[in-house]
């Protein structure tokens, strides 16, 4: 991916089903759960760059001792290893301290104690992150700010374990403002921070409600206070609490929550936009955003990892019972295609195949564009995420070339015109030439303070191979998607032009990105999309500025409609043009300025049917394509896109769903 939309959030959860002593005995460490969590997080470091967070809940802690912990680290994912080694150093420090105290005690009393690291009870008591429930989060903010305070998990502490709550998620709500308003109407004072804050407060409110009712019932029955918490905990219906909390949520989400008394829940949005996978055996229950993370870390086959169904919440009560139940109506499944095109780890068997097919789907357009001139065409890719699509693209090209050669041979045979020169031409010379032209050079990034900082990361990241392209060649490079086109223009195409080809064809395995995302990917400002800029340029060139004005009015009118009646008024911006016209304009816009190179840039995008042919699996869902088609799976999407246009037209910066009031 050449563009600076980077990743989205990642989740990891490990719930131990046995006491820490069990893992000490069977795996030689009471930190088994924490170690698994660290490995699951490391395997998902392709997600979330703004920072990481870890939470831990300890079951059955005696009164007076803490049980709910959270640590957040404002560092890049690249520094995750350092964070974990820092935590392990802390652990060793505690071990030295306790072992020292125990040596002294032995001197005084003569009583022998276990070394700390072999004493699960002491480990659980002394080391904050040793507990039965471990949760981890990698954040890439899509709502609110980017600082440490916005990192997950969010935590609400009370003197009641049954009312204390920790949440984290890979998600974005389109209607946090509405949620906040509902809270205010109730008399609450929500802080307009991030959508995570709104989620925490809403679930917190429902938890309070359920808790208070249970408490009063138990107290009024004459039960002694000290007995009450465990009865509240046993009777708390987490599924019901989630059903009430999520009633008006509009968005894409995989959200994890832990109640201080030890109930764990994981919920997924009704359209299954955000991914969520889990694995369970006798010893653990684990969740992750990526199926392959669970497969690799736990060394289990694909068929043992289950998908949490859309609109469902999985609950493991503190006593260990595990259920999944529907908390709202299931909507049409619309998993996010960007997960497949770019965000996820490409070693998942399904994702690997889908990426290859995305490349293959581009073959026809490319063969036409180079007019079958493979002799003078060098094929390459933008590292790293487009690599798999590139393999599929090459496979497809070779297949198509073999078919073309066979047809030409048959034709020659039929006409009796077979001669060596023609054979050479067909067989020896005209085969697709694959080269590695672009290289990723720098291990990117450290500290991101703002959106502007995010943009700067991508410059000077690439380098090229010299000497494998000539001025007679077409240079074809495949990328996974083109969002803003900034890197193409300012960096990549400039350096690719130094190989001095006749023409550069940039292929995008994703269709033109025309509309904002609002479900968890930080791709929300219309004015920043190169396809949108192209359409606006074309409108201006053709004296059609009135379309901009009319669309502004139409968007304002849409926003006045009830949510379910809203439509996407921004489609009018693209309506006058063919896809090819937009692509040609995009090519013009990304063509590097001030370079001695005289060649031409062309851009070829995946078509929307091509995307579905590559991603959709027979009997499975049709993948979400709202960023390309403008057809959103939830009403909140239409509000977002209309607002995004208004923001663009009125020259307001910022995310169009981020109105927290
Ligand atoms: N990418 C995400 O899932 C972000 C989660 C949440 N909306 C936040 O901004 O923190």
XYZ file of C-alpha atoms and ligand atoms in Angstrom:
671
model
C 0.000 0.000 0.000
C 1.482 3.299 -1.017
C -1.023 5.518 0.764
C -0.938 6.675 4.315
C -4.217 5.244 5.450
C -2.705 2.814 7.735
C -4.282 0.215 9.823
C -7.189 -0.286 12.101
C -7.448 -1.663 15.603
C -6.636 -5.184 16.669
C -7.963 -7.231 19.582
C -6.619 -10.123 21.599
C -8.280 -11.872 24.525
C -7.162 -14.848 26.581
C -9.459 -16.252 29.263
C -7.914 -19.014 31.321
C -10.354 -21.694 32.375
C -8.234 -23.103 35.174
C -6.310 -21.655 38.072
C -2.850 -20.208 37.469
C -1.396 -23.181 39.326
C -2.605 -25.464 36.542
C -0.554 -23.623 33.929
C 2.422 -23.514 36.256
C 2.219 -27.275 36.489
C 1.516 -28.044 32.841
C 3.392 -25.299 31.035
C 5.981 -24.339 33.607
C 4.648 -20.806 34.031
C 1.797 -19.066 35.754
C 2.116 -16.358 33.108
C 0.761 -18.665 30.426
C -2.210 -16.411 29.700
C -0.161 -13.246 29.630
C 2.407 -14.891 27.323
C -0.322 -16.015 24.930
C -1.765 -12.536 24.952
C 1.619 -11.027 24.113
C 2.039 -13.491 21.240
C -1.455 -12.792 19.874
C -0.783 -9.069 19.990
C 2.587 -9.460 18.295
C 0.980 -11.545 15.553
C -1.446 -8.684 14.936
C 1.092 -5.886 14.829
C -0.140 -5.224 11.297
C -2.975 -3.396 13.072
C -3.064 -0.181 15.053
C -0.127 2.210 15.135
C -1.091 4.757 17.748
C -0.396 2.722 20.832
C -1.193 -0.430 22.724
C -3.091 -1.343 25.855
C -3.356 -4.353 28.101
C -5.952 -5.231 30.716
C -6.180 -7.950 33.290
C -8.912 -9.185 35.588
C -8.200 -11.539 38.459
C -10.959 -13.814 39.667
C -11.866 -14.421 43.304
C -9.508 -11.886 44.828
C -9.963 -11.384 48.573
C -11.661 -8.160 49.706
C -9.211 -5.317 50.017
C -6.986 -6.441 47.167
C -7.110 -5.046 43.644
C -8.486 -7.177 40.835
C -8.773 -5.045 37.709
C -5.708 -3.649 35.940
C -4.975 -1.690 32.855
C -1.760 -0.428 31.296
C -1.491 1.743 28.209
C 1.612 2.540 26.201
C 1.810 5.485 23.893
C 4.272 3.806 21.545
C 4.209 2.492 18.021
C 3.508 -1.166 17.355
C 7.133 -1.510 16.284
C 8.006 -0.926 19.917
C 5.677 -3.605 21.196
C 8.605 -5.945 21.835
C 10.216 -3.333 24.091
C 6.956 -2.838 25.984
C 6.679 -6.547 26.685
C 10.309 -6.876 27.663
C 9.800 -3.888 30.008
C 6.819 -5.669 31.592
C 8.872 -8.848 31.951
C 11.668 -6.892 33.597
C 9.125 -5.568 36.103
C 8.061 -9.112 36.763
C 11.670 -10.197 37.367
C 12.152 -7.222 39.676
C 9.124 -8.306 41.707
C 10.497 -11.868 41.752
C 13.847 -10.633 43.112
C 12.128 -8.531 45.747
C 9.840 -11.308 46.961
C 12.597 -13.914 46.862
C 14.773 -11.544 48.941
C 12.012 -11.122 51.507
C 11.531 -14.870 51.610
C 15.214 -15.507 52.178
C 15.124 -13.144 55.131
C 12.039 -14.863 56.481
C 13.744 -18.228 56.173
C 16.676 -16.867 58.186
C 14.326 -15.734 60.894
C 11.813 -18.568 60.975
C 13.611 -21.418 59.278
C 10.471 -21.994 57.164
C 11.221 -22.758 53.517
C 9.176 -20.930 50.826
C 8.827 -21.593 47.137
C 10.793 -19.340 44.815
C 8.441 -16.609 43.609
C 8.415 -17.796 39.999
C 7.142 -21.195 41.062
C 4.437 -19.805 43.304
C 1.287 -19.059 41.253
C -0.589 -17.586 44.179
C 2.139 -15.060 44.878
C 2.445 -14.282 41.185
C -1.274 -13.582 40.945
C -1.143 -11.417 44.052
C 2.003 -9.456 43.232
C 2.171 -9.166 39.445
C -0.553 -6.951 38.034
C -0.915 -8.694 34.702
C -1.169 -12.239 36.033
C -4.840 -13.135 36.041
C -7.454 -15.329 34.471
C -8.634 -12.707 31.973
C -6.052 -10.975 29.786
C -7.065 -8.512 27.095
C -4.897 -6.596 24.646
C -5.535 -3.812 22.163
C -3.648 -2.186 19.319
C -5.138 1.196 18.496
C -5.366 3.188 15.355
C -7.688 6.011 16.297
C -10.747 6.747 14.199
C -12.534 8.880 16.765
C -11.273 11.658 19.005
C -7.590 12.211 19.648
C -4.489 10.116 19.388
C -2.859 10.512 22.802
C -2.435 8.070 25.626
C -5.793 8.979 27.168
C -7.565 7.636 24.066
C -5.831 4.269 24.105
C -7.903 1.254 25.039
C -8.902 -0.435 27.294
C -11.124 2.219 28.851
C -11.754 1.586 32.499
C -14.406 2.530 35.014
C -13.612 1.669 38.598
C -16.127 1.517 41.419
C -16.116 -0.100 44.841
C -18.280 -2.837 43.360
C -16.520 -5.418 41.199
C -19.931 -6.091 39.670
C -20.106 -2.451 38.513
C -16.483 -1.991 37.470
C -15.994 -2.223 33.745
C -13.262 -2.272 31.150
C -13.909 -2.049 27.384
C -11.880 -2.025 24.206
C -12.751 -2.485 20.576
C -12.033 -2.531 16.923
C -14.897 -0.342 15.897
C -16.393 2.916 14.933
C -19.849 4.218 15.714
C -21.476 6.633 13.293
C -23.850 7.998 15.903
C -21.863 8.627 19.078
C -23.499 12.068 19.176
C -26.944 10.512 19.367
C -25.736 8.151 22.059
C -24.363 11.035 24.071
C -27.611 12.967 23.692
C -29.632 10.017 24.974
C -27.369 9.899 28.015
C -27.828 13.599 28.619
C -31.590 13.246 28.385
C -31.332 10.653 31.119
C -29.502 13.199 33.220
C -25.983 11.846 32.712
C -22.936 13.969 31.981
C -21.033 12.081 29.292
C -17.627 13.377 28.291
C -17.451 13.922 24.536
C -14.103 12.246 24.087
C -14.194 9.299 21.727
C -16.744 6.729 20.674
C -15.054 4.351 23.130
C -16.029 6.718 25.932
C -19.645 6.685 24.759
C -19.633 2.890 24.587
C -18.136 2.605 28.074
C -20.685 5.014 29.532
C -23.653 3.348 27.883
C -22.700 -0.189 28.868
C -21.800 1.207 32.277
C -25.265 2.729 32.649
C -27.004 -0.517 31.728
C -24.731 -2.403 34.092
C -25.615 0.019 36.899
C -29.304 -0.418 36.182
C -29.124 -4.207 36.272
C -26.870 -4.091 39.297
C -29.039 -1.766 41.323
C -32.125 -3.830 40.680
C -30.377 -7.059 41.685
C -28.857 -5.422 44.746
C -32.189 -4.136 45.985
C -33.874 -7.471 45.432
C -31.156 -9.354 47.312
C -30.893 -6.823 50.114
C -34.656 -6.749 50.552
C -34.690 -10.526 50.773
C -32.601 -10.174 53.914
C -29.348 -11.479 52.477
C -26.262 -10.277 54.378
C -24.227 -7.701 52.450
C -21.105 -9.817 52.249
C -23.072 -12.510 50.453
C -24.665 -10.169 47.952
C -21.842 -9.581 45.403
C -21.461 -13.202 44.416
C -25.209 -13.499 43.946
C -25.314 -10.347 41.840
C -22.469 -11.720 39.782
C -24.200 -15.053 39.241
C -27.537 -13.460 38.337
C -26.249 -10.665 36.112
C -27.557 -11.289 32.599
C -24.737 -9.905 30.461
C -26.461 -10.684 27.169
C -29.510 -8.684 28.237
C -27.329 -5.789 29.361
C -25.630 -5.759 25.943
C -28.979 -5.941 24.164
C -30.110 -2.819 25.989
C -26.796 -1.005 25.505
C -26.530 -1.544 21.754
C -30.121 -0.708 20.905
C -29.309 2.458 18.981
C -25.704 1.804 18.014
C -24.933 2.309 14.367
C -21.522 1.207 13.207
C -19.065 -1.585 12.696
C -17.751 -3.170 15.840
C -15.994 -5.982 17.611
C -16.050 -4.887 21.237
C -14.646 -6.641 24.266
C -15.746 -5.948 27.826
C -14.732 -7.243 31.222
C -16.807 -6.751 34.344
C -14.744 -6.580 37.518
C -16.437 -9.624 38.970
C -14.963 -11.673 36.137
C -17.594 -11.784 33.382
C -16.111 -11.429 29.907
C -18.100 -10.472 26.824
C -17.245 -9.986 23.159
C -19.805 -8.583 20.731
C -19.935 -8.118 16.975
C -21.947 -5.699 14.841
C -25.144 -6.843 13.060
C -23.557 -6.695 9.583
C -20.356 -8.453 10.600
C -18.366 -5.505 9.277
C -15.501 -5.916 11.731
C -13.940 -9.351 12.130
C -13.885 -11.445 15.287
C -12.605 -15.004 15.712
C -12.316 -17.318 18.660
C -10.912 -20.611 19.790
C -11.847 -22.698 22.779
C -10.471 -25.826 24.409
C -10.478 -27.204 27.965
C -7.839 -24.771 29.110
C -8.523 -21.472 27.406
C -10.922 -19.341 25.458
C -9.209 -16.855 23.135
C -10.433 -14.144 20.763
C -8.613 -12.178 18.089
C -9.293 -9.944 15.125
C -7.366 -12.290 12.885
C -8.011 -15.976 12.449
C -4.380 -16.686 11.545
C -3.138 -15.090 14.747
C -5.079 -17.701 16.729
C -3.978 -20.497 14.401
C -0.287 -19.625 14.593
C -0.061 -18.785 18.285
C -2.173 -21.686 19.507
C -0.992 -24.046 16.776
C -4.499 -25.093 15.812
C -6.025 -25.833 12.392
C -8.301 -23.410 10.587
C -11.447 -25.458 11.174
C -11.022 -25.191 14.949
C -11.171 -21.401 14.900
C -14.735 -20.091 14.890
C -16.178 -16.825 13.728
C -18.320 -14.924 16.208
C -21.541 -14.493 14.206
C -22.739 -10.961 13.458
C -25.202 -9.495 15.989
C -24.000 -11.972 18.608
C -22.367 -11.555 21.954
C -20.157 -14.240 23.436
C -20.209 -14.311 27.220
C -18.026 -16.242 29.582
C -19.340 -15.824 33.100
C -16.913 -15.708 35.998
C -17.953 -19.282 36.846
C -16.779 -20.419 33.414
C -20.044 -21.003 31.537
C -19.727 -19.924 27.929
C -22.624 -18.910 25.677
C -23.108 -16.963 22.498
C -26.423 -15.277 21.914
C -28.021 -12.850 19.522
C -28.347 -9.389 21.044
C -30.003 -7.687 18.093
C -31.421 -8.489 14.656
C -28.871 -9.775 12.145
C -28.596 -7.473 9.120
C -27.308 -8.371 5.693
C -23.715 -9.526 6.227
C -21.290 -6.995 4.790
C -17.759 -7.791 5.912
C -15.344 -4.959 5.187
C -13.459 -5.585 1.922
C -10.525 -3.494 3.042
C -9.821 -6.144 5.647
C -9.226 -8.465 2.722
C -7.536 -6.094 0.323
C -5.086 -4.678 2.747
C -5.423 -4.673 6.543
C -5.376 -8.305 7.485
C -2.470 -10.638 7.563
C -2.205 -12.122 4.103
C -1.262 -15.608 5.307
C -4.862 -16.546 6.085
C -5.748 -19.153 3.464
C -8.929 -17.375 2.449
C -7.399 -13.900 2.392
C -4.423 -15.179 0.409
C -6.707 -16.591 -2.272
C -8.844 -13.468 -2.336
C -5.808 -11.234 -2.797
C -4.544 -13.434 -5.626
C -7.925 -13.242 -7.306
C -7.937 -9.459 -6.933
C -4.738 -9.392 -8.991
C -6.108 -11.864 -11.499
C -9.207 -9.752 -12.036
C -7.037 -6.960 -13.461
C -5.539 -9.055 -16.249
C -8.021 -8.246 -18.988
C -7.759 -4.501 -18.523
C -3.961 -4.651 -18.527
C -3.641 -6.886 -21.600
C -5.807 -4.399 -23.438
C -3.848 -1.406 -22.172
C -0.487 -2.835 -23.278
C -2.016 -4.228 -26.441
C -0.489 -7.669 -25.843
C 3.021 -6.247 -26.014
C 4.565 -8.389 -23.311
C 7.978 -8.120 -24.851
C 8.068 -4.487 -23.841
C 6.282 -4.710 -20.521
C 7.858 -5.080 -17.103
C 5.510 -6.201 -14.339
C 6.084 -5.313 -10.733
C 4.360 -4.371 -7.465
C 4.366 -1.844 -4.666
C 5.630 -3.621 -1.558
C 4.528 -5.150 0.689
C 0.806 -5.747 0.906
C 0.247 -5.840 -2.881
C 2.678 -8.739 -3.273
C 0.074 -11.502 -3.076
C -2.189 -9.755 -5.575
C 0.859 -9.493 -7.807
C 1.325 -13.267 -7.767
C -2.321 -13.710 -8.717
C -1.926 -11.088 -11.414
C 1.118 -12.884 -12.892
C -0.662 -16.241 -12.760
C -3.605 -14.697 -14.543
C -1.433 -13.027 -17.156
C 0.430 -16.227 -17.889
C -2.827 -18.117 -18.193
C -4.248 -15.529 -20.518
C -1.032 -15.437 -22.530
C -1.029 -19.234 -22.896
C -4.573 -19.119 -24.197
C -3.667 -16.360 -26.659
C -0.591 -18.270 -27.887
C -2.591 -21.450 -28.292
C -5.202 -19.616 -30.326
C -2.544 -18.041 -32.552
C -0.867 -21.439 -33.068
C -4.159 -23.067 -33.968
C -4.837 -20.289 -36.406
C -1.401 -20.736 -37.999
C -1.879 -24.476 -38.178
C -5.233 -24.047 -39.820
C -3.841 -21.674 -42.401
C -0.655 -23.729 -42.814
C 1.414 -20.664 -41.969
C 3.593 -22.007 -39.193
C 7.085 -20.535 -39.412
C 9.971 -20.144 -36.987
C 9.948 -16.364 -36.821
C 6.292 -16.367 -35.827
C 6.895 -19.101 -33.273
C 9.784 -17.159 -31.773
C 7.600 -14.154 -31.609
C 4.843 -16.025 -29.844
C 6.770 -18.361 -27.611
C 10.185 -16.936 -26.904
C 9.763 -13.227 -26.873
C 6.328 -12.367 -25.797
C 6.097 -13.634 -22.222
C 5.239 -11.554 -19.190
C 8.433 -10.184 -17.613
C 8.293 -9.988 -13.848
C 10.844 -7.886 -11.956
C 11.151 -6.442 -8.484
C 11.347 -2.755 -9.176
C 10.075 -0.986 -6.059
C 11.581 -1.646 -2.643
C 10.404 -0.616 0.761
C 13.376 0.874 2.465
C 12.627 2.253 5.830
C 11.147 0.506 8.767
C 8.562 3.124 9.368
C 7.599 5.366 12.065
C 7.746 6.067 15.637
C 5.731 8.576 17.474
C 2.572 9.842 15.847
C 1.189 13.019 17.288
C -1.293 14.119 14.663
C -2.811 13.327 11.306
C -0.190 15.491 9.631
C 2.490 13.352 11.234
C 0.835 10.301 9.762
C 1.151 11.731 6.245
C 4.841 12.404 6.509
C 5.619 8.827 7.300
C 5.347 7.610 3.782
C 7.745 9.876 1.966
C 11.156 8.486 1.125
C 10.112 5.014 2.037
C 10.681 3.519 -1.398
C 13.652 2.830 -3.630
C 13.998 1.204 -7.059
C 15.973 -1.435 -8.892
C 18.083 0.105 -11.642
C 18.811 -1.412 -15.028
C 15.845 -3.696 -15.648
C 13.524 -1.318 -17.484
C 14.276 0.334 -20.843
C 12.765 3.397 -22.458
C 10.798 1.117 -24.795
C 9.037 -0.572 -21.887
C 5.696 -0.223 -20.197
C 6.268 -0.424 -16.483
C 3.230 -1.969 -14.796
C 3.086 -1.717 -11.004
C 0.291 -3.151 -8.947
C -0.786 -1.543 -5.665
C -3.562 -2.631 -3.332
C -5.457 0.641 -3.337
C -5.115 4.313 -4.110
C -6.738 6.513 -1.519
C -5.212 9.958 -1.572
C -2.574 9.363 -4.217
C -0.152 11.620 -2.330
C 2.620 9.065 -2.083
C 2.225 8.106 -5.696
C 2.596 11.699 -6.755
C 5.214 12.960 -4.402
C 7.342 9.909 -4.027
C 6.679 6.641 -5.814
C 6.025 7.771 -9.359
C 8.973 10.136 -9.217
C 11.360 7.362 -8.355
C 9.746 4.868 -10.709
C 10.126 7.453 -13.474
C 13.866 7.313 -12.902
C 13.856 3.875 -14.556
C 12.765 5.857 -17.626
C 10.017 3.644 -19.063
C 7.820 4.625 -21.983
C 4.775 4.564 -19.764
C 3.907 3.685 -16.182
C 0.679 1.856 -15.528
C -0.421 1.869 -11.929
C -2.945 -0.844 -11.105
C -5.164 -0.717 -8.069
C -6.600 -3.993 -6.785
C -9.314 -1.903 -5.105
C -11.873 0.064 -7.115
C -11.882 3.887 -7.001
C -12.374 5.032 -3.421
C -15.190 7.509 -3.801
C -16.884 7.641 -0.406
C -15.751 7.757 3.232
C -15.579 4.851 5.632
C -17.221 5.222 9.015
C -16.888 1.748 10.477
C -13.350 1.662 11.841
C -10.956 2.621 9.061
C -9.493 6.074 9.199
C -10.590 7.097 5.728
C -13.229 9.677 6.304
C -12.553 12.974 4.548
C -14.043 13.122 1.088
C -11.873 16.000 -0.093
C -8.757 13.914 0.459
C -9.687 11.099 -1.897
C -7.985 11.302 -5.252
C -11.032 9.852 -7.068
C -13.190 12.579 -5.530
C -10.669 15.268 -6.442
C -10.676 13.906 -9.993
C -14.470 14.143 -10.231
C -14.428 17.695 -8.860
C -11.722 18.687 -11.370
C -13.772 17.235 -14.196
C -16.861 19.119 -13.050
C -14.898 22.351 -13.034
C -13.298 21.709 -16.432
C -16.677 21.050 -17.963
C -18.349 24.068 -16.474
C -20.496 21.965 -14.209
C -19.760 23.658 -10.904
C -23.483 23.906 -10.351
C -23.426 20.156 -9.582
C -21.287 20.932 -6.538
C -23.698 23.569 -5.331
C -26.737 21.403 -5.971
C -25.127 18.449 -4.224
C -24.432 20.633 -1.203
C -28.098 21.583 -1.058
C -29.153 17.981 -1.602
C -26.883 16.785 1.212
C -28.326 19.384 3.584
C -31.823 18.247 2.641
C -30.897 14.592 3.185
C -29.677 15.299 6.686
C -33.111 16.628 7.592
C -34.757 13.327 6.688
C -35.381 10.507 9.160
C -32.323 8.224 9.329
C -33.893 5.343 7.476
C -34.970 7.506 4.544
C -31.610 9.108 3.906
C -29.807 8.370 0.634
C -26.351 9.155 -0.672
C -26.610 12.520 -2.437
C -22.876 12.542 -3.214
C -23.349 10.039 -6.022
C -24.353 13.041 -8.170
C -20.714 14.167 -8.202
C -19.614 11.064 -10.085
C -22.765 10.507 -12.127
C -21.758 12.585 -15.191
C -18.552 10.614 -15.749
C -17.515 7.135 -16.766
C -15.121 5.187 -14.572
C -12.481 5.561 -17.286
C -12.817 9.346 -17.295
C -12.250 9.436 -13.544
C -9.271 7.072 -13.860
C -7.718 9.225 -16.571
C -8.103 12.300 -14.389
C -6.610 10.467 -11.408
C -3.631 9.576 -13.613
C -3.202 13.224 -14.488
C -3.444 14.314 -10.871
C -0.845 11.846 -9.625
C 1.595 12.417 -12.487
C 4.747 13.713 -10.902
C 5.527 17.351 -11.496
C 9.025 18.640 -12.189
C 10.645 15.498 -13.471
C 12.788 15.167 -16.605
C 10.835 12.022 -17.502
C 8.675 12.479 -20.575
C 6.585 9.312 -20.324
C 2.944 8.968 -19.436
C 1.162 7.681 -16.348
C -1.981 5.589 -16.608
C -4.090 4.278 -13.757
C -6.248 1.172 -13.930
C -8.679 0.423 -11.111
C -10.427 -2.770 -10.204
C -14.088 -2.726 -11.179
C -16.743 -3.286 -8.489
C -17.911 -6.537 -10.166
C -14.224 -7.558 -10.323
C -13.929 -6.919 -6.584
C -16.902 -9.152 -5.854
C -15.671 -11.846 -8.242
C -12.425 -11.870 -6.258
C -13.773 -11.632 -2.718
C -17.195 -13.214 -2.582
C -17.214 -16.912 -1.886
C -20.078 -19.116 -3.065
C -22.600 -19.456 -0.273
C -20.866 -16.682 1.715
C -21.634 -13.010 2.149
C -21.271 -10.294 -0.430
C -18.363 -8.192 0.804
C -18.962 -4.579 1.745
C -18.220 -2.078 -1.003
C -19.591 1.212 0.369
C -16.309 3.126 -0.107
C -16.502 2.262 -3.805
C -20.241 2.167 -4.481
C -21.627 4.572 -1.901
C -24.115 1.929 -0.758
C -23.777 1.838 3.017
C -24.933 -1.095 5.110
C -26.313 1.069 7.938
C -28.316 4.334 7.952
C -25.428 6.062 9.728
C -23.299 5.608 6.608
C -25.611 7.834 4.592
C -25.495 10.528 7.236
C -21.701 10.285 7.201
C -21.310 10.626 3.450
C -23.712 13.579 3.156
C -22.020 15.327 6.053
C -18.624 14.591 4.525
C -19.635 16.445 1.384
C -21.001 19.376 3.353
C -17.692 19.567 5.226
C -15.788 19.521 1.963
C -18.008 22.187 0.405
C -17.887 24.409 3.450
C -14.141 23.815 3.761
C -14.354 22.242 7.175
C -11.734 19.722 8.140
C -12.319 16.658 10.254
C -14.180 13.399 10.282
C -17.801 13.661 9.330
C -19.001 11.142 11.904
C -17.005 12.630 14.708
C -19.690 14.946 15.996
C -19.857 13.675 19.499
C -22.805 15.863 20.317
N -9.769 1.640 14.434
C -10.525 1.420 15.486
O -11.134 0.383 15.648
C -10.655 2.572 16.454
C -11.486 2.315 17.676
C -12.114 3.564 18.267
N -13.109 4.104 17.374
C -11.046 4.590 18.557
O -10.886 5.545 17.842
O -10.327 4.412 19.492
